[in-house]
Amino acid sequence: MPLKSVPFDSTPRPHMNIPASIINHPAMVFLPSHSNEEDLERVLGATSHGVAVTGSAALGKVGHPIGSIDISESNDTYLFRVALPGVARDSNTFSWYVEPNGKIFIKGITTTGEKKVLKHGMVFEMLTQNLCPPGEFSISFQLPGLIDSEGVNAVFGTDGIFEGVVKKMRPQTIY
């Protein structure tokens, strides 16, 4: 369970003893996995800028907002996934390469975390800023073994996940 949290009992507390300055600030509400839509709406009604997380998002595990990595392998291939929310996907600002020893390097620019956002001809002042701050970043990690640098295929999806499939180096056969 996340730090400084209490289980939800489906009965929101009245605001009468809570200062208005707290009610109008961002809040993150962690709900148990068995919560229904009605519970969610009732709890979010207690804050004007709330964020509710359920299921795996509510487990409270601490991790990097950018650069969380999953690596798996089959008999002849490695698969890696890197979470890159808010990262610009264009080739001018995003790059990556793989060394033959299996080390992956990723460089880019995050476009989230700013205090003001210009979208659709309007200026928005951010009420919350929980995403990675804007700026350059780099990530590197090591795959478990040597790779065939000719057998690398990766895609940076619109879901913010950079996913790559890399062929393992075949052992040398001696005749």
mmCIF file of the C-alpha atoms, coordinates in Angstrom:
data_MODEL
# 
_entry.id   MODEL 
# 
loop_
_atom_site.group_PDB 
_atom_site.id 
_atom_site.type_symbol 
_atom_site.label_atom_id 
_atom_site.label_alt_id 
_atom_site.label_comp_id 
_atom_site.label_asym_id 
_atom_site.label_entity_id 
_atom_site.label_seq_id 
_atom_site.pdbx_PDB_ins_code 
_atom_site.Cartn_x 
_atom_site.Cartn_y 
_atom_site.Cartn_z 
_atom_site.occupancy 
_atom_site.B_iso_or_equiv 
_atom_site.pdbx_formal_charge 
_atom_site.auth_seq_id 
_atom_site.auth_comp_id 
_atom_site.auth_asym_id 
_atom_site.auth_atom_id 
_atom_site.pdbx_PDB_model_num 
ATOM 1   C CA . MET A 1 1   ? 0.000   0.000   0.000   1.00 0.00 ? 1   MET A CA 1 
ATOM 2   C CA . PRO A 1 2   ? 1.363   3.512   -0.793  1.00 0.00 ? 2   PRO A CA 1 
ATOM 3   C CA . LEU A 1 3   ? 2.869   5.618   1.984   1.00 0.00 ? 3   LEU A CA 1 
ATOM 4   C CA . LYS A 1 4   ? 0.488   7.929   3.864   1.00 0.00 ? 4   LYS A CA 1 
ATOM 5   C CA . SER A 1 5   ? -2.702  6.304   2.633   1.00 0.00 ? 5   SER A CA 1 
ATOM 6   C CA . VAL A 1 6   ? -5.671  4.653   4.251   1.00 0.00 ? 6   VAL A CA 1 
ATOM 7   C CA . PRO A 1 7   ? -8.056  2.064   2.844   1.00 0.00 ? 7   PRO A CA 1 
ATOM 8   C CA . PHE A 1 8   ? -11.161 3.506   1.203   1.00 0.00 ? 8   PHE A CA 1 
ATOM 9   C CA . ASP A 1 9   ? -14.413 2.584   2.941   1.00 0.00 ? 9   ASP A CA 1 
ATOM 10  C CA . SER A 1 10  ? -16.749 4.104   0.267   1.00 0.00 ? 10  SER A CA 1 
ATOM 11  C CA . THR A 1 11  ? -17.845 6.939   2.578   1.00 0.00 ? 11  THR A CA 1 
ATOM 12  C CA . PRO A 1 12  ? -16.258 10.278  1.611   1.00 0.00 ? 12  PRO A CA 1 
ATOM 13  C CA . ARG A 1 13  ? -15.498 12.546  4.551   1.00 0.00 ? 13  ARG A CA 1 
ATOM 14  C CA . PRO A 1 14  ? -17.287 15.944  4.679   1.00 0.00 ? 14  PRO A CA 1 
ATOM 15  C CA . HIS A 1 15  ? -15.218 19.061  3.969   1.00 0.00 ? 15  HIS A CA 1 
ATOM 16  C CA . MET A 1 16  ? -16.334 20.928  7.089   1.00 0.00 ? 16  MET A CA 1 
ATOM 17  C CA . ASN A 1 17  ? -13.009 20.586  8.971   1.00 0.00 ? 17  ASN A CA 1 
ATOM 18  C CA . ILE A 1 18  ? -10.770 20.752  5.881   1.00 0.00 ? 18  ILE A CA 1 
ATOM 19  C CA . PRO A 1 19  ? -9.362  24.162  4.895   1.00 0.00 ? 19  PRO A CA 1 
ATOM 20  C CA . ALA A 1 20  ? -10.422 25.365  1.419   1.00 0.00 ? 20  ALA A CA 1 
ATOM 21  C CA . SER A 1 21  ? -6.743  25.693  0.476   1.00 0.00 ? 21  SER A CA 1 
ATOM 22  C CA . ILE A 1 22  ? -6.403  21.890  0.743   1.00 0.00 ? 22  ILE A CA 1 
ATOM 23  C CA . ILE A 1 23  ? -9.669  21.058  -1.023  1.00 0.00 ? 23  ILE A CA 1 
ATOM 24  C CA . ASN A 1 24  ? -8.613  23.109  -4.058  1.00 0.00 ? 24  ASN A CA 1 
ATOM 25  C CA . HIS A 1 25  ? -5.171  21.489  -4.391  1.00 0.00 ? 25  HIS A CA 1 
ATOM 26  C CA . PRO A 1 26  ? -4.312  18.410  -6.433  1.00 0.00 ? 26  PRO A CA 1 
ATOM 27  C CA . ALA A 1 27  ? -4.915  15.071  -4.747  1.00 0.00 ? 27  ALA A CA 1 
ATOM 28  C CA . MET A 1 28  ? -4.141  11.510  -5.707  1.00 0.00 ? 28  MET A CA 1 
ATOM 29  C CA . VAL A 1 29  ? -6.679  8.947   -4.591  1.00 0.00 ? 29  VAL A CA 1 
ATOM 30  C CA . PHE A 1 30  ? -5.710  5.263   -4.444  1.00 0.00 ? 30  PHE A CA 1 
ATOM 31  C CA . LEU A 1 31  ? -8.698  2.937   -4.730  1.00 0.00 ? 31  LEU A CA 1 
ATOM 32  C CA . PRO A 1 32  ? -8.773  -0.809  -4.150  1.00 0.00 ? 32  PRO A CA 1 
ATOM 33  C CA . SER A 1 33  ? -9.037  -2.984  -7.251  1.00 0.00 ? 33  SER A CA 1 
ATOM 34  C CA . HIS A 1 34  ? -12.646 -3.912  -6.400  1.00 0.00 ? 34  HIS A CA 1 
ATOM 35  C CA . SER A 1 35  ? -13.854 -0.264  -6.528  1.00 0.00 ? 35  SER A CA 1 
ATOM 36  C CA . ASN A 1 36  ? -16.705 0.499   -8.896  1.00 0.00 ? 36  ASN A CA 1 
ATOM 37  C CA . GLU A 1 37  ? -17.457 3.586   -10.984 1.00 0.00 ? 37  GLU A CA 1 
ATOM 38  C CA . GLU A 1 38  ? -19.870 4.947   -8.354  1.00 0.00 ? 38  GLU A CA 1 
ATOM 39  C CA . ASP A 1 39  ? -17.190 4.787   -5.620  1.00 0.00 ? 39  ASP A CA 1 
ATOM 40  C CA . LEU A 1 40  ? -14.727 6.505   -7.931  1.00 0.00 ? 40  LEU A CA 1 
ATOM 41  C CA . GLU A 1 41  ? -17.093 9.405   -8.672  1.00 0.00 ? 41  GLU A CA 1 
ATOM 42  C CA . ARG A 1 42  ? -17.980 9.866   -4.991  1.00 0.00 ? 42  ARG A CA 1 
ATOM 43  C CA . VAL A 1 43  ? -14.358 10.000  -3.884  1.00 0.00 ? 43  VAL A CA 1 
ATOM 44  C CA . LEU A 1 44  ? -13.263 12.316  -6.692  1.00 0.00 ? 44  LEU A CA 1 
ATOM 45  C CA . GLY A 1 45  ? -16.096 14.657  -5.693  1.00 0.00 ? 45  GLY A CA 1 
ATOM 46  C CA . ALA A 1 46  ? -14.095 15.429  -2.541  1.00 0.00 ? 46  ALA A CA 1 
ATOM 47  C CA . THR A 1 47  ? -11.407 17.295  -4.510  1.00 0.00 ? 47  THR A CA 1 
ATOM 48  C CA . SER A 1 48  ? -11.611 19.682  -7.431  1.00 0.00 ? 48  SER A CA 1 
ATOM 49  C CA . HIS A 1 49  ? -8.262  18.601  -8.946  1.00 0.00 ? 49  HIS A CA 1 
ATOM 50  C CA . GLY A 1 50  ? -8.086  14.906  -8.042  1.00 0.00 ? 50  GLY A CA 1 
ATOM 51  C CA . VAL A 1 51  ? -6.478  12.014  -9.825  1.00 0.00 ? 51  VAL A CA 1 
ATOM 52  C CA . ALA A 1 52  ? -7.696  8.513   -9.048  1.00 0.00 ? 52  ALA A CA 1 
ATOM 53  C CA . VAL A 1 53  ? -5.629  5.427   -9.690  1.00 0.00 ? 53  VAL A CA 1 
ATOM 54  C CA . THR A 1 54  ? -6.813  1.852   -9.415  1.00 0.00 ? 54  THR A CA 1 
ATOM 55  C CA . GLY A 1 55  ? -5.452  -1.604  -10.127 1.00 0.00 ? 55  GLY A CA 1 
ATOM 56  C CA . SER A 1 56  ? -1.754  -1.838  -10.920 1.00 0.00 ? 56  SER A CA 1 
ATOM 57  C CA . ALA A 1 57  ? -1.394  1.960   -10.922 1.00 0.00 ? 57  ALA A CA 1 
ATOM 58  C CA . ALA A 1 58  ? -2.473  2.013   -7.256  1.00 0.00 ? 58  ALA A CA 1 
ATOM 59  C CA . LEU A 1 59  ? 0.141   -0.461  -6.043  1.00 0.00 ? 59  LEU A CA 1 
ATOM 60  C CA . GLY A 1 60  ? 2.309   2.442   -4.937  1.00 0.00 ? 60  GLY A CA 1 
ATOM 61  C CA . LYS A 1 61  ? 5.539   1.089   -6.380  1.00 0.00 ? 61  LYS A CA 1 
ATOM 62  C CA . VAL A 1 62  ? 8.120   3.804   -6.753  1.00 0.00 ? 62  VAL A CA 1 
ATOM 63  C CA . GLY A 1 63  ? 9.684   4.060   -10.169 1.00 0.00 ? 63  GLY A CA 1 
ATOM 64  C CA . HIS A 1 64  ? 10.961  6.509   -12.702 1.00 0.00 ? 64  HIS A CA 1 
ATOM 65  C CA . PRO A 1 65  ? 8.233   8.426   -14.495 1.00 0.00 ? 65  PRO A CA 1 
ATOM 66  C CA . ILE A 1 66  ? 10.338  7.976   -17.615 1.00 0.00 ? 66  ILE A CA 1 
ATOM 67  C CA . GLY A 1 67  ? 12.640  5.106   -18.511 1.00 0.00 ? 67  GLY A CA 1 
ATOM 68  C CA . SER A 1 68  ? 11.016  2.149   -16.778 1.00 0.00 ? 68  SER A CA 1 
ATOM 69  C CA . ILE A 1 69  ? 12.297  -0.922  -18.627 1.00 0.00 ? 69  ILE A CA 1 
ATOM 70  C CA . ASP A 1 70  ? 11.087  -4.475  -19.208 1.00 0.00 ? 70  ASP A CA 1 
ATOM 71  C CA . ILE A 1 71  ? 13.404  -7.076  -20.765 1.00 0.00 ? 71  ILE A CA 1 
ATOM 72  C CA . SER A 1 72  ? 12.455  -10.597 -21.804 1.00 0.00 ? 72  SER A CA 1 
ATOM 73  C CA . GLU A 1 73  ? 13.999  -13.283 -23.968 1.00 0.00 ? 73  GLU A CA 1 
ATOM 74  C CA . SER A 1 74  ? 13.188  -16.302 -26.091 1.00 0.00 ? 74  SER A CA 1 
ATOM 75  C CA . ASN A 1 75  ? 15.623  -18.925 -27.389 1.00 0.00 ? 75  ASN A CA 1 
ATOM 76  C CA . ASP A 1 76  ? 17.112  -16.634 -30.046 1.00 0.00 ? 76  ASP A CA 1 
ATOM 77  C CA . THR A 1 77  ? 15.749  -13.119 -29.354 1.00 0.00 ? 77  THR A CA 1 
ATOM 78  C CA . TYR A 1 78  ? 15.568  -10.384 -26.713 1.00 0.00 ? 78  TYR A CA 1 
ATOM 79  C CA . LEU A 1 79  ? 12.557  -8.106  -26.334 1.00 0.00 ? 79  LEU A CA 1 
ATOM 80  C CA . PHE A 1 80  ? 12.809  -4.780  -24.502 1.00 0.00 ? 80  PHE A CA 1 
ATOM 81  C CA . ARG A 1 81  ? 10.208  -2.136  -23.706 1.00 0.00 ? 81  ARG A CA 1 
ATOM 82  C CA . VAL A 1 82  ? 10.963  1.331   -22.377 1.00 0.00 ? 82  VAL A CA 1 
ATOM 83  C CA . ALA A 1 83  ? 8.296   3.697   -20.993 1.00 0.00 ? 83  ALA A CA 1 
ATOM 84  C CA . LEU A 1 84  ? 8.823   7.133   -22.521 1.00 0.00 ? 84  LEU A CA 1 
ATOM 85  C CA . PRO A 1 85  ? 5.689   9.173   -21.750 1.00 0.00 ? 85  PRO A CA 1 
ATOM 86  C CA . GLY A 1 86  ? 5.855   12.753  -22.973 1.00 0.00 ? 86  GLY A CA 1 
ATOM 87  C CA . VAL A 1 87  ? 8.908   12.153  -25.178 1.00 0.00 ? 87  VAL A CA 1 
ATOM 88  C CA . ALA A 1 88  ? 8.987   13.736  -28.642 1.00 0.00 ? 88  ALA A CA 1 
ATOM 89  C CA . ARG A 1 89  ? 8.974   10.970  -31.257 1.00 0.00 ? 89  ARG A CA 1 
ATOM 90  C CA . ASP A 1 90  ? 10.423  12.856  -34.238 1.00 0.00 ? 90  ASP A CA 1 
ATOM 91  C CA . SER A 1 91  ? 13.795  11.819  -35.655 1.00 0.00 ? 91  SER A CA 1 
ATOM 92  C CA . ASN A 1 92  ? 15.321  15.268  -35.025 1.00 0.00 ? 92  ASN A CA 1 
ATOM 93  C CA . THR A 1 93  ? 15.060  14.885  -31.248 1.00 0.00 ? 93  THR A CA 1 
ATOM 94  C CA . PHE A 1 94  ? 14.840  11.113  -30.612 1.00 0.00 ? 94  PHE A CA 1 
ATOM 95  C CA . SER A 1 95  ? 17.651  8.650   -31.317 1.00 0.00 ? 95  SER A CA 1 
ATOM 96  C CA . TRP A 1 96  ? 18.818  5.241   -30.219 1.00 0.00 ? 96  TRP A CA 1 
ATOM 97  C CA . TYR A 1 97  ? 21.474  2.681   -31.036 1.00 0.00 ? 97  TYR A CA 1 
ATOM 98  C CA . VAL A 1 98  ? 22.613  -0.759  -29.948 1.00 0.00 ? 98  VAL A CA 1 
ATOM 99  C CA . GLU A 1 99  ? 26.196  -1.896  -29.403 1.00 0.00 ? 99  GLU A CA 1 
ATOM 100 C CA . PRO A 1 100 ? 27.214  -5.476  -30.336 1.00 0.00 ? 100 PRO A CA 1 
ATOM 101 C CA . ASN A 1 101 ? 27.665  -6.266  -26.618 1.00 0.00 ? 101 ASN A CA 1 
ATOM 102 C CA . GLY A 1 102 ? 23.909  -5.662  -26.126 1.00 0.00 ? 102 GLY A CA 1 
ATOM 103 C CA . LYS A 1 103 ? 24.044  -2.191  -24.595 1.00 0.00 ? 103 LYS A CA 1 
ATOM 104 C CA . ILE A 1 104 ? 21.099  0.030   -25.640 1.00 0.00 ? 104 ILE A CA 1 
ATOM 105 C CA . PHE A 1 105 ? 21.411  3.838   -25.725 1.00 0.00 ? 105 PHE A CA 1 
ATOM 106 C CA . ILE A 1 106 ? 18.382  6.145   -26.011 1.00 0.00 ? 106 ILE A CA 1 
ATOM 107 C CA . LYS A 1 107 ? 18.441  9.966   -26.210 1.00 0.00 ? 107 LYS A CA 1 
ATOM 108 C CA . GLY A 1 108 ? 15.578  12.389  -26.536 1.00 0.00 ? 108 GLY A CA 1 
ATOM 109 C CA . ILE A 1 109 ? 13.633  15.374  -25.270 1.00 0.00 ? 109 ILE A CA 1 
ATOM 110 C CA . THR A 1 110 ? 10.614  15.356  -22.985 1.00 0.00 ? 110 THR A CA 1 
ATOM 111 C CA . THR A 1 111 ? 7.870   17.784  -23.895 1.00 0.00 ? 111 THR A CA 1 
ATOM 112 C CA . THR A 1 112 ? 5.826   17.571  -20.681 1.00 0.00 ? 112 THR A CA 1 
ATOM 113 C CA . GLY A 1 113 ? 6.155   19.267  -17.316 1.00 0.00 ? 113 GLY A CA 1 
ATOM 114 C CA . GLU A 1 114 ? 5.926   22.870  -18.439 1.00 0.00 ? 114 GLU A CA 1 
ATOM 115 C CA . LYS A 1 115 ? 3.979   25.446  -16.385 1.00 0.00 ? 115 LYS A CA 1 
ATOM 116 C CA . LYS A 1 116 ? 2.023   26.811  -19.366 1.00 0.00 ? 116 LYS A CA 1 
ATOM 117 C CA . VAL A 1 117 ? 0.839   24.888  -22.418 1.00 0.00 ? 117 VAL A CA 1 
ATOM 118 C CA . LEU A 1 118 ? -0.216  26.399  -25.754 1.00 0.00 ? 118 LEU A CA 1 
ATOM 119 C CA . LYS A 1 119 ? -2.740  24.120  -27.504 1.00 0.00 ? 119 LYS A CA 1 
ATOM 120 C CA . HIS A 1 120 ? -5.432  24.869  -30.081 1.00 0.00 ? 120 HIS A CA 1 
ATOM 121 C CA . GLY A 1 121 ? -4.658  28.599  -29.958 1.00 0.00 ? 121 GLY A CA 1 
ATOM 122 C CA . MET A 1 122 ? -5.237  28.755  -26.189 1.00 0.00 ? 122 MET A CA 1 
ATOM 123 C CA . VAL A 1 123 ? -2.901  29.072  -23.211 1.00 0.00 ? 123 VAL A CA 1 
ATOM 124 C CA . PHE A 1 124 ? -3.433  26.611  -20.376 1.00 0.00 ? 124 PHE A CA 1 
ATOM 125 C CA . GLU A 1 125 ? -1.912  27.084  -16.895 1.00 0.00 ? 125 GLU A CA 1 
ATOM 126 C CA . MET A 1 126 ? -1.050  23.731  -15.436 1.00 0.00 ? 126 MET A CA 1 
ATOM 127 C CA . LEU A 1 127 ? -2.862  22.971  -12.166 1.00 0.00 ? 127 LEU A CA 1 
ATOM 128 C CA . THR A 1 128 ? -0.726  19.904  -11.555 1.00 0.00 ? 128 THR A CA 1 
ATOM 129 C CA . GLN A 1 129 ? 2.765   18.996  -12.747 1.00 0.00 ? 129 GLN A CA 1 
ATOM 130 C CA . ASN A 1 130 ? 3.381   15.309  -12.086 1.00 0.00 ? 130 ASN A CA 1 
ATOM 131 C CA . LEU A 1 131 ? 5.011   14.340  -15.369 1.00 0.00 ? 131 LEU A CA 1 
ATOM 132 C CA . CYS A 1 132 ? 8.709   14.473  -16.145 1.00 0.00 ? 132 CYS A CA 1 
ATOM 133 C CA . PRO A 1 133 ? 10.006  18.056  -16.487 1.00 0.00 ? 133 PRO A CA 1 
ATOM 134 C CA . PRO A 1 134 ? 10.839  19.243  -20.020 1.00 0.00 ? 134 PRO A CA 1 
ATOM 135 C CA . GLY A 1 135 ? 14.361  18.798  -21.325 1.00 0.00 ? 135 GLY A CA 1 
ATOM 136 C CA . GLU A 1 136 ? 16.914  16.387  -22.698 1.00 0.00 ? 136 GLU A CA 1 
ATOM 137 C CA . PHE A 1 137 ? 17.431  12.917  -21.283 1.00 0.00 ? 137 PHE A CA 1 
ATOM 138 C CA . SER A 1 138 ? 19.374  9.756   -21.976 1.00 0.00 ? 138 SER A CA 1 
ATOM 139 C CA . ILE A 1 139 ? 18.812  6.166   -20.934 1.00 0.00 ? 139 ILE A CA 1 
ATOM 140 C CA . SER A 1 140 ? 21.136  3.212   -21.307 1.00 0.00 ? 140 SER A CA 1 
ATOM 141 C CA . PHE A 1 141 ? 20.755  -0.384  -20.243 1.00 0.00 ? 141 PHE A CA 1 
ATOM 142 C CA . GLN A 1 142 ? 22.352  -3.736  -20.916 1.00 0.00 ? 142 GLN A CA 1 
ATOM 143 C CA . LEU A 1 143 ? 20.671  -6.737  -22.516 1.00 0.00 ? 143 LEU A CA 1 
ATOM 144 C CA . PRO A 1 144 ? 21.685  -10.068 -20.930 1.00 0.00 ? 144 PRO A CA 1 
ATOM 145 C CA . GLY A 1 145 ? 24.049  -11.161 -23.723 1.00 0.00 ? 145 GLY A CA 1 
ATOM 146 C CA . LEU A 1 146 ? 25.748  -10.465 -27.040 1.00 0.00 ? 146 LEU A CA 1 
ATOM 147 C CA . ILE A 1 147 ? 23.509  -9.534  -29.959 1.00 0.00 ? 147 ILE A CA 1 
ATOM 148 C CA . ASP A 1 148 ? 23.471  -9.699  -33.755 1.00 0.00 ? 148 ASP A CA 1 
ATOM 149 C CA . SER A 1 149 ? 23.553  -5.995  -34.644 1.00 0.00 ? 149 SER A CA 1 
ATOM 150 C CA . GLU A 1 150 ? 22.025  -6.828  -38.059 1.00 0.00 ? 150 GLU A CA 1 
ATOM 151 C CA . GLY A 1 151 ? 18.921  -8.281  -36.368 1.00 0.00 ? 151 GLY A CA 1 
ATOM 152 C CA . VAL A 1 152 ? 17.607  -5.200  -34.544 1.00 0.00 ? 152 VAL A CA 1 
ATOM 153 C CA . ASN A 1 153 ? 14.083  -3.860  -35.023 1.00 0.00 ? 153 ASN A CA 1 
ATOM 154 C CA . ALA A 1 154 ? 12.480  -1.187  -32.806 1.00 0.00 ? 154 ALA A CA 1 
ATOM 155 C CA . VAL A 1 155 ? 9.365   1.002   -32.884 1.00 0.00 ? 155 VAL A CA 1 
ATOM 156 C CA . PHE A 1 156 ? 8.429   4.037   -30.790 1.00 0.00 ? 156 PHE A CA 1 
ATOM 157 C CA . GLY A 1 157 ? 4.645   3.758   -30.545 1.00 0.00 ? 157 GLY A CA 1 
ATOM 158 C CA . THR A 1 158 ? 2.073   6.486   -30.018 1.00 0.00 ? 158 THR A CA 1 
ATOM 159 C CA . ASP A 1 159 ? 1.399   4.897   -26.611 1.00 0.00 ? 159 ASP A CA 1 
ATOM 160 C CA . GLY A 1 160 ? 4.784   6.195   -25.371 1.00 0.00 ? 160 GLY A CA 1 
ATOM 161 C CA . ILE A 1 161 ? 6.388   2.740   -25.351 1.00 0.00 ? 161 ILE A CA 1 
ATOM 162 C CA . PHE A 1 162 ? 9.659   2.193   -27.215 1.00 0.00 ? 162 PHE A CA 1 
ATOM 163 C CA . GLU A 1 163 ? 9.805   -1.514  -28.039 1.00 0.00 ? 163 GLU A CA 1 
ATOM 164 C CA . GLY A 1 164 ? 12.660  -3.423  -29.623 1.00 0.00 ? 164 GLY A CA 1 
ATOM 165 C CA . VAL A 1 165 ? 13.294  -6.971  -30.772 1.00 0.00 ? 165 VAL A CA 1 
ATOM 166 C CA . VAL A 1 166 ? 16.966  -7.940  -30.979 1.00 0.00 ? 166 VAL A CA 1 
ATOM 167 C CA . LYS A 1 167 ? 18.425  -11.203 -32.294 1.00 0.00 ? 167 LYS A CA 1 
ATOM 168 C CA . LYS A 1 168 ? 20.898  -12.938 -29.999 1.00 0.00 ? 168 LYS A CA 1 
ATOM 169 C CA . MET A 1 169 ? 24.391  -13.634 -31.301 1.00 0.00 ? 169 MET A CA 1 
ATOM 170 C CA . ARG A 1 170 ? 24.574  -17.221 -32.517 1.00 0.00 ? 170 ARG A CA 1 
ATOM 171 C CA . PRO A 1 171 ? 27.402  -19.272 -31.061 1.00 0.00 ? 171 PRO A CA 1 
ATOM 172 C CA . GLN A 1 172 ? 30.284  -19.864 -33.470 1.00 0.00 ? 172 GLN A CA 1 
ATOM 173 C CA . THR A 1 173 ? 30.403  -23.403 -34.841 1.00 0.00 ? 173 THR A CA 1 
ATOM 174 C CA . ILE A 1 174 ? 33.845  -24.828 -35.426 1.00 0.00 ? 174 ILE A CA 1 
ATOM 175 C CA . TYR A 1 175 ? 34.220  -27.436 -38.157 1.00 0.00 ? 175 TYR A CA 1 
# 
